[in-house]
Coordinates of C-alpha atoms in Angstrom, one line a residue:
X1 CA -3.7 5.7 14.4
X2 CA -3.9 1.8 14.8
X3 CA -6.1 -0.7 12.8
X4 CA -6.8 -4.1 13.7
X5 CA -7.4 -6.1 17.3
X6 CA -4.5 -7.7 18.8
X7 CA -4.4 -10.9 19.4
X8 CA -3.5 -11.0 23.5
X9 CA -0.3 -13.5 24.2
X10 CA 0.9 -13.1 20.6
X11 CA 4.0 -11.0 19.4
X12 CA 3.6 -8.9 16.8
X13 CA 7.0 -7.9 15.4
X14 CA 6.3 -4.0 14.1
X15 CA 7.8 -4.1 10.2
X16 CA 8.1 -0.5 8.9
X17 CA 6.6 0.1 5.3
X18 CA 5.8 2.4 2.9
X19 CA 2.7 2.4 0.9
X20 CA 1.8 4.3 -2.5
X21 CA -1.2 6.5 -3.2
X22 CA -1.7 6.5 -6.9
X23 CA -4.8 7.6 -8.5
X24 CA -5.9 8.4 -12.1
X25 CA -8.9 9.4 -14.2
X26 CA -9.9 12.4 -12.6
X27 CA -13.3 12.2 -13.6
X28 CA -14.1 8.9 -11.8
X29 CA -11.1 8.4 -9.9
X30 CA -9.1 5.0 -9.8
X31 CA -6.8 3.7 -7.5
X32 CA -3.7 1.7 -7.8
X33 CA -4.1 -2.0 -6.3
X34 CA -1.6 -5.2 -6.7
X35 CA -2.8 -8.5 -5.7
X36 CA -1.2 -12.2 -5.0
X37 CA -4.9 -13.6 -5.0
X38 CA -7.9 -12.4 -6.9
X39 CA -9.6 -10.4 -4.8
X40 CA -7.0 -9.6 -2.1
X41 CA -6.0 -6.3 -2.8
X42 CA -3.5 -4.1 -1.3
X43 CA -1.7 -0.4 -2.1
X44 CA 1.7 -0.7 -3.8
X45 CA 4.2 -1.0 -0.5
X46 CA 7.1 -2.2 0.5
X47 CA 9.2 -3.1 3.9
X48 CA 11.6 -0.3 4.4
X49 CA 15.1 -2.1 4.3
X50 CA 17.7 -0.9 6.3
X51 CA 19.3 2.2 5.2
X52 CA 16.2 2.5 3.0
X53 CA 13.8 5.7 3.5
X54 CA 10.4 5.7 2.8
X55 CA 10.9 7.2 -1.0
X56 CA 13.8 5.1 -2.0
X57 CA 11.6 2.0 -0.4
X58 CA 8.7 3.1 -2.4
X59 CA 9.9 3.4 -5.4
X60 CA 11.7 0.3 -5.5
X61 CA 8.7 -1.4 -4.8
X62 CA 6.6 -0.5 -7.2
X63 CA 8.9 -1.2 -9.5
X64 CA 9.6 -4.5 -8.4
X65 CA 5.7 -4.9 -8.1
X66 CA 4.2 -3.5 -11.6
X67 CA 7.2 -2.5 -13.1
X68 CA 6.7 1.5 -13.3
X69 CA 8.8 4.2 -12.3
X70 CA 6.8 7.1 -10.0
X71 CA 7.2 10.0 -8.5
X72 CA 6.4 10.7 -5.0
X73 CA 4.3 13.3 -3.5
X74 CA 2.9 14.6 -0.7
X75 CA 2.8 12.3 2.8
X76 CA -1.0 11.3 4.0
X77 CA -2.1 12.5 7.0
X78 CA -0.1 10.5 9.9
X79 CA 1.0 7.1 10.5
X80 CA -1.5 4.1 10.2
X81 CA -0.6 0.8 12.4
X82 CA -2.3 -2.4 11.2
X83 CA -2.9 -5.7 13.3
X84 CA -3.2 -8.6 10.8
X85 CA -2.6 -11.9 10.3
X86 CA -1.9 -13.0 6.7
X87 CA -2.9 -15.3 4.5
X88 CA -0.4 -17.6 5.7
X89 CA -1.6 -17.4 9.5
X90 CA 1.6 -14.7 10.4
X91 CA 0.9 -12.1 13.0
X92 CA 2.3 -9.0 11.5
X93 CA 2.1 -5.0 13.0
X94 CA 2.5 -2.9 10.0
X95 CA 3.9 0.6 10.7
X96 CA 1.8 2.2 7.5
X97 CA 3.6 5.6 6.2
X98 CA 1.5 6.5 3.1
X99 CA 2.1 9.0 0.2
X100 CA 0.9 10.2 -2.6
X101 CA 2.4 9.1 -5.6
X102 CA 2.2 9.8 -9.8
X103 CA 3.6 6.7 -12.7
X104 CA 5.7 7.7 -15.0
X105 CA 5.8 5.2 -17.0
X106 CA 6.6 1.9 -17.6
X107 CA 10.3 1.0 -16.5
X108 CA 10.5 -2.6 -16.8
X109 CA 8.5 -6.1 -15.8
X110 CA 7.7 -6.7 -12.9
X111 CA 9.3 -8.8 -10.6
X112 CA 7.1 -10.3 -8.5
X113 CA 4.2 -12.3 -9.7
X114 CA 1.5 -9.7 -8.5
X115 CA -1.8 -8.4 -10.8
X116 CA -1.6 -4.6 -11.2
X117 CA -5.1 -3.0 -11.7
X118 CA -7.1 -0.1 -11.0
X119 CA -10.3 -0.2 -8.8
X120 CA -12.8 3.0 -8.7
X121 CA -12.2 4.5 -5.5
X122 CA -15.2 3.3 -3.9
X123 CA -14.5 -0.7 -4.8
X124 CA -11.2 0.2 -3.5
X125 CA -12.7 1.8 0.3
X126 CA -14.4 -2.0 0.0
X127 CA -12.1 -4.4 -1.5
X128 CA -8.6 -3.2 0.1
X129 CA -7.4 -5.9 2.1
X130 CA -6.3 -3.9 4.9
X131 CA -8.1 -0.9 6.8
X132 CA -5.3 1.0 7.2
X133 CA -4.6 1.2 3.5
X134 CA -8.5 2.7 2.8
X135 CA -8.3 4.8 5.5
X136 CA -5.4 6.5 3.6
X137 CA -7.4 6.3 0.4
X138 CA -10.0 8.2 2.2
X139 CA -7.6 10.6 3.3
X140 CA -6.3 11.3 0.8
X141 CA -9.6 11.9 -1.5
X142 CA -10.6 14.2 1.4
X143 CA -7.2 16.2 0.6

């Protein structure tokens, strides 16, 4: 499944990632978001580094992102491509593998200088910066 339009004559460059699921409150669910700018959400996820799988990549982002440990679960329904261009004005092909994925705990301070927070599902669906990311989201709500 592919999100996004290329834009024709560019290169995109396809960067495999991993992306974490992680919701809470089961009686109005919330989903896990970190953000560089207010507003500009995205899943927990990481480039997968070489000799990295998707689980080790995942969980060392997270903790390099909020600073929990987690424990991953099941993997979303299929692979989810995303055309983008960033904030910066790169043209980037993300090769989305999403999971489901539970916190522990805290583990230590983040690293990077993101904002953890949790969005209701539906802000989340709206606000995720990516449409690859809600469509996992959506997947995995639907089970």
């Amino acid at each position: 499944m592919s999100f996004g339009e290329p834009i024709v004559g560019v290169n995109y460059i396809p960067r495999e990632s991993a992306y974490a699921v992680i919701f809470r409150n089961p009686d109005e669910i919330e989903v896990a978001t970190v953000s560089r700018q207010k507003g500009h959400h995205m899943l927990p996820r990481g480039g997968i580094e070489p000799g990295e799988d998707h689980v080790t990549c995942l969980k060392r982002e997270v903790l390099e992102e909020a600073g929990y440990g987690i424990r991953i679960g099941a993997y979303i329904v299929g692979q989810a491509d995303q055309y983008y261009v960033t904030l910066e004005g790169e043209s980037r092909l993300t090769v989305g593998h999403f999971y489901l994925a539970e916190i522990l705990g805290k583990a230590d301070d983040a690293i990077e200088e993101l904002e953890f927070s949790w969005l209701s599902a539906g802000k989340a669906n709206e606000s995720l910066f990516l449409n690859n990311q809600a469509w996992a989201v959506s997947a995995a709500l639907r089970g």
